[in-house]
Structure formats: C-alpha cells, structure tokens
Coordinates of C-alpha atoms in Angstrom, one line a residue:
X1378 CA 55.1 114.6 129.3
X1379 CA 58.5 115.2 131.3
X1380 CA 59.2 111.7 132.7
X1381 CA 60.4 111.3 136.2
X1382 CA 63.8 110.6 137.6
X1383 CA 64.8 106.8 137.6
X1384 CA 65.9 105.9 141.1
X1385 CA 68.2 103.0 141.1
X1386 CA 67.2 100.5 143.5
X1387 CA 69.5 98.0 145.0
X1388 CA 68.5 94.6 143.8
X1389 CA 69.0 91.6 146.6
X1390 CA 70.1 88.9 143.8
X1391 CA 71.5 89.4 140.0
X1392 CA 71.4 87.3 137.4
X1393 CA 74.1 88.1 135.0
X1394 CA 75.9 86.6 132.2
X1395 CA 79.0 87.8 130.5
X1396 CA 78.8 85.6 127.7
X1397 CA 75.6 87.3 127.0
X1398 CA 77.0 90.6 126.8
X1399 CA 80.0 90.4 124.8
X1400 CA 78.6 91.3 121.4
X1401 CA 79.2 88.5 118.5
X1402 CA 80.7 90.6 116.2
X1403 CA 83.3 92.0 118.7
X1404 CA 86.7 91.6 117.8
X1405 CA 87.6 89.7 121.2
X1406 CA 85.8 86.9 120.4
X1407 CA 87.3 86.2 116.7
X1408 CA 90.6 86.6 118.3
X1409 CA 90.0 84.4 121.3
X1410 CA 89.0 81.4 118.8
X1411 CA 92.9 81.4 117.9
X1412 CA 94.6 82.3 120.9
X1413 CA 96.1 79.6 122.2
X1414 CA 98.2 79.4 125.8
X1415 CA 98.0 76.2 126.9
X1416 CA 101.9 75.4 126.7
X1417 CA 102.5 78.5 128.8
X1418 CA 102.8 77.3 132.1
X1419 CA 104.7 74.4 130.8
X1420 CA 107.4 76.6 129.0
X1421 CA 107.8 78.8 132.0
X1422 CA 108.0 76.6 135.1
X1423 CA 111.4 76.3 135.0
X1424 CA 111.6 80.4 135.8
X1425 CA 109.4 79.6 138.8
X1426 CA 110.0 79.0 142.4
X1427 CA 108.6 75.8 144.5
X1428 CA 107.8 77.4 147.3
X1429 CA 106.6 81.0 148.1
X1430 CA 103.3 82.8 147.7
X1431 CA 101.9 82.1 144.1
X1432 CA 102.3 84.6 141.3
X1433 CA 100.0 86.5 139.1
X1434 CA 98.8 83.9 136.2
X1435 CA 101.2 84.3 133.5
X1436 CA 98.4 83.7 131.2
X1437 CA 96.0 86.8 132.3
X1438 CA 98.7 88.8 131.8
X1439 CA 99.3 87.6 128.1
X1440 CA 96.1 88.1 127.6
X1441 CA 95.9 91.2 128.8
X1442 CA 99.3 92.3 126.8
X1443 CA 97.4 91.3 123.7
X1444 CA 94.6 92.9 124.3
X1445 CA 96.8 95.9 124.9
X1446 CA 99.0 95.5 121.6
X1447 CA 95.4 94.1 119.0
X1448 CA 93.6 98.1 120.1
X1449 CA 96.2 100.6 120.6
X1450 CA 96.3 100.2 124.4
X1451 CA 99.8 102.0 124.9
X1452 CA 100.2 102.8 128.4
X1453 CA 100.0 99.5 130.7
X1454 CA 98.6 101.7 133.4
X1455 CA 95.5 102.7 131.4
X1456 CA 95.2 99.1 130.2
X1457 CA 94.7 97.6 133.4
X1458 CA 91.9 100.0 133.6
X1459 CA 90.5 99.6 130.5
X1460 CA 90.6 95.6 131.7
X1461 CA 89.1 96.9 135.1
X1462 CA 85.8 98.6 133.3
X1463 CA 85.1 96.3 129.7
X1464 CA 83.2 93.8 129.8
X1465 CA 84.7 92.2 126.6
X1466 CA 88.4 92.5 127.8
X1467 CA 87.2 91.0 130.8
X1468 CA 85.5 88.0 129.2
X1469 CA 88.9 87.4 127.2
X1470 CA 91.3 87.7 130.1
X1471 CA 88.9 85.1 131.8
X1472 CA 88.7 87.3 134.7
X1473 CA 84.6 87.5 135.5
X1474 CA 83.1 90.3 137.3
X1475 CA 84.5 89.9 140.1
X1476 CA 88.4 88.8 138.9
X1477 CA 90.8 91.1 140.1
X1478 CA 93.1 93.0 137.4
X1479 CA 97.1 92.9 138.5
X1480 CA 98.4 96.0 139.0
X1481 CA 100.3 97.9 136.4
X1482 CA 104.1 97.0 137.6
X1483 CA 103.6 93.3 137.8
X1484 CA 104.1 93.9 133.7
X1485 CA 107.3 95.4 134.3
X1486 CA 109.1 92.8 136.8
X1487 CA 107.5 89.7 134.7
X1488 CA 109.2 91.5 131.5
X1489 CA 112.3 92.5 132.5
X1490 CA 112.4 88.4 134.0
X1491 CA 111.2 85.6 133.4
X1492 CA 109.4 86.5 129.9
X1493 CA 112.3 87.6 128.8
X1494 CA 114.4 84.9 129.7
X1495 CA 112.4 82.2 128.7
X1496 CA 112.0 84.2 125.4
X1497 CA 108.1 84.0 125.8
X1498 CA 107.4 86.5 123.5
X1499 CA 109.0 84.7 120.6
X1500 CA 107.2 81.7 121.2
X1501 CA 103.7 83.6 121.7
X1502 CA 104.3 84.9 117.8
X1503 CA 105.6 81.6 116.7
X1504 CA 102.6 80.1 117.8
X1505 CA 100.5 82.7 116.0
X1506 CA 102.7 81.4 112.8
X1507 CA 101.7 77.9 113.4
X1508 CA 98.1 78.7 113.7
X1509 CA 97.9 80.5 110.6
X1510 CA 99.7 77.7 108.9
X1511 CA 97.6 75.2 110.1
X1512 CA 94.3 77.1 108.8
X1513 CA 96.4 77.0 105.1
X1514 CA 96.9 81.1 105.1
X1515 CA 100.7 80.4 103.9
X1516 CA 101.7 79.1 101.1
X1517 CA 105.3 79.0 101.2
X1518 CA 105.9 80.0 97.4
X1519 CA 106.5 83.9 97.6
X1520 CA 108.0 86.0 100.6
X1521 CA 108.5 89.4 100.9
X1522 CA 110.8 91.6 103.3
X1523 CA 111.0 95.1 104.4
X1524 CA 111.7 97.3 107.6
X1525 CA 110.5 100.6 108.8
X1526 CA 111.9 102.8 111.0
X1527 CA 110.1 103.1 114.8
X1528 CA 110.8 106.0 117.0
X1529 CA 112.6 104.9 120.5
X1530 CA 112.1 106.4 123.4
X1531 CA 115.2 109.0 124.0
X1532 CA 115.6 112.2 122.4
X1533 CA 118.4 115.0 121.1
X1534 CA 119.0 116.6 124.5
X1535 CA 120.2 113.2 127.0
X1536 CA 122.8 112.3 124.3
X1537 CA 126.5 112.6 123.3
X1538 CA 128.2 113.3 120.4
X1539 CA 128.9 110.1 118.7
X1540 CA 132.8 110.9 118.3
X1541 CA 133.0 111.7 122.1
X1542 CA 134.0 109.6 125.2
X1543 CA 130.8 108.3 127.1
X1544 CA 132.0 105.9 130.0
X1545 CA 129.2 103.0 129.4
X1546 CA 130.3 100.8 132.3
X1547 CA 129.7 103.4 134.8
X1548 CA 126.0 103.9 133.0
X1549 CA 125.5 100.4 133.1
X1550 CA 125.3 100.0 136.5
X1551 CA 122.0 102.0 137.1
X1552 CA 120.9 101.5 133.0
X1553 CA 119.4 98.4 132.1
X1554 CA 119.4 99.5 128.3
X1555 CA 123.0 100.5 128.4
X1556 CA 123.9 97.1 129.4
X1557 CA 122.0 95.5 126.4
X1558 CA 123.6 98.2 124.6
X1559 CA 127.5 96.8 125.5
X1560 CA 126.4 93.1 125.3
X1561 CA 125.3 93.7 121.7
X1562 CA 128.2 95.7 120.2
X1563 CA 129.5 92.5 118.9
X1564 CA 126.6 91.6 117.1
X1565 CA 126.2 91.6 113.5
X1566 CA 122.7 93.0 113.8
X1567 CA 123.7 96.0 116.3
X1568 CA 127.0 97.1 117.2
X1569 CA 129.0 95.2 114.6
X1570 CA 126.7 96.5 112.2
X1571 CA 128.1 99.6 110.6
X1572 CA 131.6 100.9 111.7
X1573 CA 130.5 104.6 110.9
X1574 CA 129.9 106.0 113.7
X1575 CA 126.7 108.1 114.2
X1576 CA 126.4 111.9 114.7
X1577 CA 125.1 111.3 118.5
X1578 CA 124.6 108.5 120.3
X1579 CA 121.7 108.4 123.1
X1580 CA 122.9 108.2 127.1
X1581 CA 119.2 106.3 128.3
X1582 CA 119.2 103.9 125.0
X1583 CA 122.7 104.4 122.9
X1584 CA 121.6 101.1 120.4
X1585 CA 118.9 103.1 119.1
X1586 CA 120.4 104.8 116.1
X1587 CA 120.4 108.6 115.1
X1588 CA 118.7 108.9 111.8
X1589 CA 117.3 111.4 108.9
X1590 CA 116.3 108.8 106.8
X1591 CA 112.7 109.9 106.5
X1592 CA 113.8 113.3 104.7
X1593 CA 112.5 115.7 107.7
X1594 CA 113.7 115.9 111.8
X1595 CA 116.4 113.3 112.7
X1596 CA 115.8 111.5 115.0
X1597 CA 116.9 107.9 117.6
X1598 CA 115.4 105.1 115.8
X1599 CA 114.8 100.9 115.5
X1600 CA 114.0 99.2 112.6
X1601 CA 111.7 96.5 112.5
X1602 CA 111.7 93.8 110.0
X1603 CA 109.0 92.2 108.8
X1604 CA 109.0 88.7 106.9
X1605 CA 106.1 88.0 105.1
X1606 CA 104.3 85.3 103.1
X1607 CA 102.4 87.1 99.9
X1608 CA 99.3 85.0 99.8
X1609 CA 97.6 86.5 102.4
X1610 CA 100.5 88.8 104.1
X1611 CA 100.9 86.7 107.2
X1612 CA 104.5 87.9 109.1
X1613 CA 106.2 84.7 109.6
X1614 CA 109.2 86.5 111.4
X1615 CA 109.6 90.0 112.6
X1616 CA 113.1 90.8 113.7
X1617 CA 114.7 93.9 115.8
X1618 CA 117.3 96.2 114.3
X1619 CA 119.5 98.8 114.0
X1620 CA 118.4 101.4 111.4
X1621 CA 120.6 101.3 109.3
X1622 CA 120.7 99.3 105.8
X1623 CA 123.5 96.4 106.2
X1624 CA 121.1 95.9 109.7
X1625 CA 118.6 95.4 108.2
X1626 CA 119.9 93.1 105.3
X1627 CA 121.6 91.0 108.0
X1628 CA 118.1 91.0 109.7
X1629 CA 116.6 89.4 106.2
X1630 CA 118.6 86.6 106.4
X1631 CA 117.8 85.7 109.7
X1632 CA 114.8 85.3 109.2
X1633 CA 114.7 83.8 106.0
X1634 CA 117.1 81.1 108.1
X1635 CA 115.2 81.1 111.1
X1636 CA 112.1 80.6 109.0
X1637 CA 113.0 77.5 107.3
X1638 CA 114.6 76.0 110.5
X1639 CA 111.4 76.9 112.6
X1640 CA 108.6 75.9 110.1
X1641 CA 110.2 74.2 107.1
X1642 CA 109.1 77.2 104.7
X1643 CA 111.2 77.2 101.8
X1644 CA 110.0 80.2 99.8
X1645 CA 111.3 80.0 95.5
X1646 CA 110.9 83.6 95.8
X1647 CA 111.9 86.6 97.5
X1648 CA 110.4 90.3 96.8
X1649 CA 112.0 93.4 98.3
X1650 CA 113.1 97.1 97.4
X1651 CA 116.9 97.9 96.1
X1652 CA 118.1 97.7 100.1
X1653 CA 118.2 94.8 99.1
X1654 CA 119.9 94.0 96.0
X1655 CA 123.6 94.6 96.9
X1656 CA 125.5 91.7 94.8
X1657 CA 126.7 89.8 97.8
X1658 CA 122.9 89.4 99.6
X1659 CA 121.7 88.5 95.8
X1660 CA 124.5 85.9 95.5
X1661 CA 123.6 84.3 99.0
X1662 CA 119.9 84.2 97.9
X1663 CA 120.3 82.4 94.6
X1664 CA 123.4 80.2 95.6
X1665 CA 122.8 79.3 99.3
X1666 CA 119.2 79.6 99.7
X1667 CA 117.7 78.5 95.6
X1668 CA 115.5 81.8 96.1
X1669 CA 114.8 83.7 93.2
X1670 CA 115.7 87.4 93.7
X1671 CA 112.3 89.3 92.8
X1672 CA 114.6 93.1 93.7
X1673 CA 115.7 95.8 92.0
X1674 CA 119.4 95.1 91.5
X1675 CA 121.6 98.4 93.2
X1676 CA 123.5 99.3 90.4
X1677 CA 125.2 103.0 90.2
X1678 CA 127.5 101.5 86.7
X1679 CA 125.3 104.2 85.0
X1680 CA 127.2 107.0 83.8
X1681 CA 125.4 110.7 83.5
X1682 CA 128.4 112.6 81.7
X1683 CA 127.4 111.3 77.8
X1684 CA 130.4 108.6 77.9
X1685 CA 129.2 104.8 77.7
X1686 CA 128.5 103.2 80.7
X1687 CA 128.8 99.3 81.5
X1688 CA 125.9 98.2 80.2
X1689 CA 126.8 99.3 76.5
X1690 CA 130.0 96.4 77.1
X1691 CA 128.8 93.1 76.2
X1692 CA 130.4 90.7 78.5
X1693 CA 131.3 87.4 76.8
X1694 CA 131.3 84.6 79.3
X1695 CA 133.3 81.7 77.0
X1696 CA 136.2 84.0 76.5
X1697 CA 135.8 85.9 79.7
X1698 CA 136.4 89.6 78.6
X1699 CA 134.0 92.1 77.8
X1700 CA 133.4 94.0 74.5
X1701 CA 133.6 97.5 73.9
X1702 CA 131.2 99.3 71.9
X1703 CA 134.1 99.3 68.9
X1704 CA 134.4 95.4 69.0
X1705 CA 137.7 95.3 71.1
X1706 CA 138.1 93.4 74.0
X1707 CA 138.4 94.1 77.9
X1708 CA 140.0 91.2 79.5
X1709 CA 141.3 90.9 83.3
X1710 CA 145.0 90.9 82.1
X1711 CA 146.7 92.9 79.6
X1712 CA 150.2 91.8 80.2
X1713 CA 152.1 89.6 82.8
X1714 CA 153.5 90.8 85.8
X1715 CA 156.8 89.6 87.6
X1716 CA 154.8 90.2 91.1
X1717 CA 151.1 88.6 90.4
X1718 CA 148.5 90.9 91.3
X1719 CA 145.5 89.7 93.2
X1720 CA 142.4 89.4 90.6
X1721 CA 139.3 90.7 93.3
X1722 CA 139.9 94.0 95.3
X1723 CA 138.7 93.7 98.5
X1724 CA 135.5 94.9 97.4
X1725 CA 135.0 91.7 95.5
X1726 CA 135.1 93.5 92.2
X1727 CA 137.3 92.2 89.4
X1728 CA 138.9 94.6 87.1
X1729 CA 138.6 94.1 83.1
X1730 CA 140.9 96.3 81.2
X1731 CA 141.3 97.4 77.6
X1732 CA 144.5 97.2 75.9
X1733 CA 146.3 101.3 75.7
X1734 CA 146.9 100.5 72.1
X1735 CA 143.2 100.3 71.2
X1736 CA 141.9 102.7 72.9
X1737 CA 144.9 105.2 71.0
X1738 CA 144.0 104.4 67.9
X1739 CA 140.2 104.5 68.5
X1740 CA 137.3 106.7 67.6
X1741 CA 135.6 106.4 70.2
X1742 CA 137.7 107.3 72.8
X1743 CA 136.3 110.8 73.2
X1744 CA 132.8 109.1 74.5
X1745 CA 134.7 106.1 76.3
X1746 CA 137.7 107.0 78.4
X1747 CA 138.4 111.0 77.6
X1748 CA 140.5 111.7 80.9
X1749 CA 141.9 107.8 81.0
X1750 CA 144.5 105.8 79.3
X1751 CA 142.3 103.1 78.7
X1752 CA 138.9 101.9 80.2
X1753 CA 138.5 99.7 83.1
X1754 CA 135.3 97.8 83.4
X1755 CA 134.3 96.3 87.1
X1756 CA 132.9 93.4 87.4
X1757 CA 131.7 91.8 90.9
X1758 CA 132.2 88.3 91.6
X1759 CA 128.6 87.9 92.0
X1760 CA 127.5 89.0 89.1
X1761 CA 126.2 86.0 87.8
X1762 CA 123.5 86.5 91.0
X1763 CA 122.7 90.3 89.1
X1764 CA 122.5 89.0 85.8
X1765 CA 119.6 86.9 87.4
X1766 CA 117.6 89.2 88.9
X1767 CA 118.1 91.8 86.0
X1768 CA 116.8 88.6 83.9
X1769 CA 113.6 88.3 86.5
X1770 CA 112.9 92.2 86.4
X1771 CA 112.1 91.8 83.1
X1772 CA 109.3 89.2 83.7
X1773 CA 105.4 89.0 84.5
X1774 CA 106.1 87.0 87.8
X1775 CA 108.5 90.2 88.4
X1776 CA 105.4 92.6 88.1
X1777 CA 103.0 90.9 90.2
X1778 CA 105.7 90.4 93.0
X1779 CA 106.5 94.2 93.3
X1780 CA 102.6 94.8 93.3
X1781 CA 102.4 92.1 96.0
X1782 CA 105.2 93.6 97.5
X1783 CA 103.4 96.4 98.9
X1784 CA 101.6 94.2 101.5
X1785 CA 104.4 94.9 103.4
X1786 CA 104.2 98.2 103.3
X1787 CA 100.6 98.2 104.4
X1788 CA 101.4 96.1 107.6
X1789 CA 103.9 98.7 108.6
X1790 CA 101.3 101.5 107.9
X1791 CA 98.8 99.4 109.9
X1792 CA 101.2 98.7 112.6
X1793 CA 101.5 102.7 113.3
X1794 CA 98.2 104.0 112.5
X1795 CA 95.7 101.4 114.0
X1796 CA 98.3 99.8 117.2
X1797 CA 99.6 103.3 117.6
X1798 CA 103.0 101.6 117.5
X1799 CA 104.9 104.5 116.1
X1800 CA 107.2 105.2 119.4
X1801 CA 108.2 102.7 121.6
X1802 CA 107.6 102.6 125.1
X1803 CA 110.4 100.7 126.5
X1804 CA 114.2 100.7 125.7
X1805 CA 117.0 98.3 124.7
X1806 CA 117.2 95.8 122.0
X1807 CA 115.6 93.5 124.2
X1808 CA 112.5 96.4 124.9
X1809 CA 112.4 96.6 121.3
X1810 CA 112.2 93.1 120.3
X1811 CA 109.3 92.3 122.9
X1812 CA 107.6 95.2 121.1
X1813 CA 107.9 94.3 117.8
X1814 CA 107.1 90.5 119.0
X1815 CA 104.0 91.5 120.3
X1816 CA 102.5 93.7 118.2
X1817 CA 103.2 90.9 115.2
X1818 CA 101.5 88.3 116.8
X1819 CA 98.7 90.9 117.6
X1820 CA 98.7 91.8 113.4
X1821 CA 98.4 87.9 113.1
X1822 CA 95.6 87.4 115.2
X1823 CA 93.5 90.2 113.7
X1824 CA 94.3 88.5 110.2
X1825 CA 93.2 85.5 111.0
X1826 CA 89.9 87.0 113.0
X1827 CA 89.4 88.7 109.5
X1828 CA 90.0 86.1 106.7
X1829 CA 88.0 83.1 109.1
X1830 CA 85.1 84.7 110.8
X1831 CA 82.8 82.7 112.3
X1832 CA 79.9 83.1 114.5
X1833 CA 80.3 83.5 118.6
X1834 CA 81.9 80.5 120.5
X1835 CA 80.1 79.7 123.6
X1836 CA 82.9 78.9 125.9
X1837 CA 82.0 76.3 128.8
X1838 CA 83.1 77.9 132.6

C-alpha cells in the first residue's frame, strides 16, 4: 500500500547534538585530534588593533582553510558554503548550528595581511612537523627531495615576449603579484635563479616561469619542493620555486638548512633523482652537511662515437694524473709556462693532459683522440663528492633509498589528484608559498589521521 505524504510539522523545542552526528569514522574528527591553534592568537596580536570593532576569529578561519585544503575545497566561495550546510565542517570549525560562517573576502584581506606578514602559514605547517615528531613518525636517518611542477594562474595570451620591454613599475602599482615579482628578482630562488631568459614572461604573475618540461603544452609554472623524511613520508619542509632546475636545487638546501635549524633533524642520508647530482650540490652535501648522497651522479663524460670515454682513465690519486688505457699518464701540466695558467676554469673543472709525444707514437690513438693532438681529461674539483655517490650507487642501502624514494613522488600525485591542487588559485611567490604551505600541513594532518586512528574524541563545550 501507497503510503501517505509526510507533513513536516514544526516542533516547539529540539533537542539536538552535533557531537552525535558527526560520524566516528569521519575524517574531521581524526584530524581535529592533532590540530592544534592555541598559539595563534598569541603569534598574531602584534598585527592587531586595540581598539576598533573585533575581527573574524583567526582561528575559524584556519580551520576552515584546512578544511578547504584536507578535501579539495578550491574555491573559498563554495567553501564557506560547504561550512554553511555540513554538519562535520561545522563541528570542526567550532561554529554550532547556529555560528555564523565569514563571508568569502574576509580570506582575501586576512591573506594578503596580517597572515602573511606574520608568516602564519609557515608556522601552521611547522606545527604539523612538530606533532608528527612528537608521535615518533620521523626518524631523522633518511630524507628524500623532489619538486613538481604546479600550473599558476596566467596563461599564453596576457604575456610578453621574454626578450621584450615590459615596464614593471607602472604594473606594479595596480598588480600585487608584479610587485612580489620585482622584490624577488634578487633572489637566488627566483629572479637570480637562471640568467636565461624565458620565451615569455606573464603580465598578471611574470615569477611564474614559462615551461615544456612535461613533454606536451608549455605552459606558466611553480615548482614546489617537498622535503621528506622516508620512514613514514612526513614533509618536513615544503618550499616555493621557480621551475627551473638550479631553483629547485637552491630550494633543497634550504630546507635541508632550515630543517636542521628548525627541528634539529640531521638526516645521514639524502635520496633524490640526477637534478640533483651536479658536482657542486654533491660536494656541499658530503663536505658541509656529512649527508650521504643517495643520487644518481649527472655525468655526460660518456662518449657515443666508439672512442674511450673518462671512465676507461684510471685516475691515480698519490701521483695525481690519470692513466690512459695504454699505461701513459695525464697529468695537469705537461710543460712550464713563463705566464702561469690558472689550474680550474671557471667551471671548476681541472684539465689533465697527455703528453703530444705519446699520443704520436701510440696505437691507440685512432680510438682516443682521432681529430686532437693529444687528449684532455676534465676533472671537477668535486670529484671526490662523485666518486662517493658513484661508490653508494653501487650499494643495497642505494637500492632501498631509490625505492623509498618514490614516496615522494606519490605525495605529489596525492597533492593533485585528491586536494585538486594542480593549478593555483592565487598569484605571486607569496600566493604560491601560502598554497603550497597549506596544502602540506593538510598532507600532514591526513597522515597522521591515518597512521594513529583512534576512536571519536568527545570534546567538552
């Protein structure tokens, strides 16, 4: 039987309780166990006023930021009204049923101000660093470092060719990103990255770079760098970039600084792809930081034409000269001069040379130095750093590290696919690195909600 249409009545009094209805297994309560903000108000009163009405709690709006970043909430418009209608985002953001949600441009003018001058952001993840340290998910021993490129918000048709004349200073005065843009071309990270200069160069965000790195459409890009400990791939540092690859190196040993300086980590290993392995960033691993390079060393000494390439020269480190494949030796200096050359090029390589006279009267010089004299051997002044790593490749540990490696690589795949943080929504490097900042400490809080569950937390009013 056909029942009948429910009327809904009016009820004079509710009971209702939102504990009650915010399911135990909901993510939202095994974040909210680890989300701590009670140093926020402390850290930010100095960005305050006295006197005047009283402002929006900074700490509903974190919580409602990570919220945004730990389910894919892009647009700050629709997550003030997811806020508005869920029950469980309303029980996290402490608002009740009757709590009112801020509107959507209070993020904006808190961003652009006092979060981002108190550098808020950074200490949010930094405290999501601590926690996980604290619940012994970092073990210090093994880091890992990579960076992936993130889409910015410009495109092909508001830009200028990157050999042209743009005047910046009259952009600056209605661009906020252009300004970030002019106060960062000193820095090693952005504008004093790279002195190539890029095929076009955005008007709205010009630090975003132009890149095909992907092998398909170019397009304006940021890199974000991710620092991570291997045990259980916890990012202990995320870092904002250009994309490009001395960026992004530079951006490794910030963090890798910043690391140890913030949270006394002192990792005895490193594991990253061949980015990574020029001779000077190995050297400044193994001889100012004591880390052992787990990465592929970047080598092109390999020769493809038949002749012998470097590695067939034994180097001999007593006598310092190298040895050709007919037992004749290579040595830095094959005669005096009456004007002393300099030893290292600017490069930092050092030139070993055989003598003309044996390689005349050799048989081998038809698979050695056809079209030469003699041969030249280079030799960096780091290559005692590349020995070592080529010494580690060859090693168990060396295996398990690139296989651990790859946890990396997952974060960034997670960071895209699940947050939806494959474009980003606001511009600058300062737009990126509140981005990147966030959605780490979000990847940090759902790790932690995953590796210590626990049942549901009745939380006292």
């Amino acid at each position: 039987m056909m029942g009948e249409r429910t009327v809904m009545q009016e009820a004079l009094f509710y009971e209702f309780s939102l504990e009650r209805h915010v399911p135990a297994s909901h993510l939202v309560r095994a974040i909210d166990r680890f989300v701590d903000l009670s140093g926020i108000r402390a850290h930010l009163r100095p960005f305050y006023s006295d006197i005047g009405r009283p402002s929006i709690d900074p700490e509903l709006m974190i919580r409602m930021l990570l919220v945004g970043y730990c389910f894919g909430i892009r647009s700050e418009r629709r997550l003030c009204e997811e806020v508005h209608l869920n029950l469980a985002y309303r029980w996290f953001c402490r608002l009740g049923l009757e709590g009112n949600v801020p509107d959507h441009s209070t993020f904006s003018k808190n961003r652009h101000g006092r979060f981002r001058d108190s550098d808020l952001l950074r200490e949010l993840f930094e405290t999501t660093v601590w926690r996980c340290i604290a619940e012994g998910l970092v073990g210090g021993e093994g880091f890992a470092v990579d960076a992936s490129l993130i889409k910015a918000d410009a495109n092909r048709q508001r830009s200028a060719e990157g050999t042209g004349s743009v005047d910046w200073d009259d952009l600056a005065q209605t661009r906020r990103s252009v300004r970030e843009y002019l106060d960062t071309l000193d820095e090693a990270a952005w504008g004093a990255a790279s002195e190539v200069k890029p095929k076009f160069v955005s008007k709205s965000d010009p630090a975003a770079q132009w890149t095909g790195a992907l092998k398909g459409h170019a397009f304006f890009a940021y890199a974000t760098n991710y620092l991570i400990d291997l045990d259980h791939a916890v990012i202990v540092d995320v870092e904002a970039s250009r994309a490009i690859r001395q960026a992004e190196v530079g951006a490794a040993r910030t963090m890798i600084e910043r690391t140890q300086d913030r949270f006394d980590l002192w990792p005895a290993r490193l594991a990253a792809d061949s980015a990574y392995g020029s001779a000077e960033n190995l050297a400044w691993l193994v001889h100012e930081r004591g880390i052992e390079p787990h990465i592929p060393v970047f080598d092109k000494s390999e020769r493809q034409d038949g002749t012998f390439s470097r590695s067939d020269f034994t180097y001999d480190r007593k006598a310092d000269a190298y040895i050709c494949p007919a037992g004749k030796q290579l040595r830095q200096r094959q005669r005096a001069y009456r004007t002393p050359r300099p030893l290292v090029d600017d490069d930092g390589m050092v030139r070993y040379r055989a003598s003309k006279l044996d390689c005349d009267a050799c048989a081998l010089k038809d698979r050695c130095c056809p079209n030469t004299p003699a041969r030249k051997i280079p030799r960096s002044i780091h290559e005692g750093a590349r020995d070592m790593a080529r010494d580690i490749a060859t090693t168990d540990d060396y295996v398990t590290s690139r296989r651990q490696r790859k946890k990396v690589e997952m974060l960034f795949a997670h960071l895209k696919r699940i947050l939806r943080l494959d474009r980003l929504r606001l511009r600058g490097p300062n737009g990126a690195r509140d981005e990147f900042h966030l959605a780490a400490a979000a990847q940090n809080l759902r790790k932690l909600a995953k590796l210590l569950p626990s049942g549901p937390r009745t939380r006292t009013a």
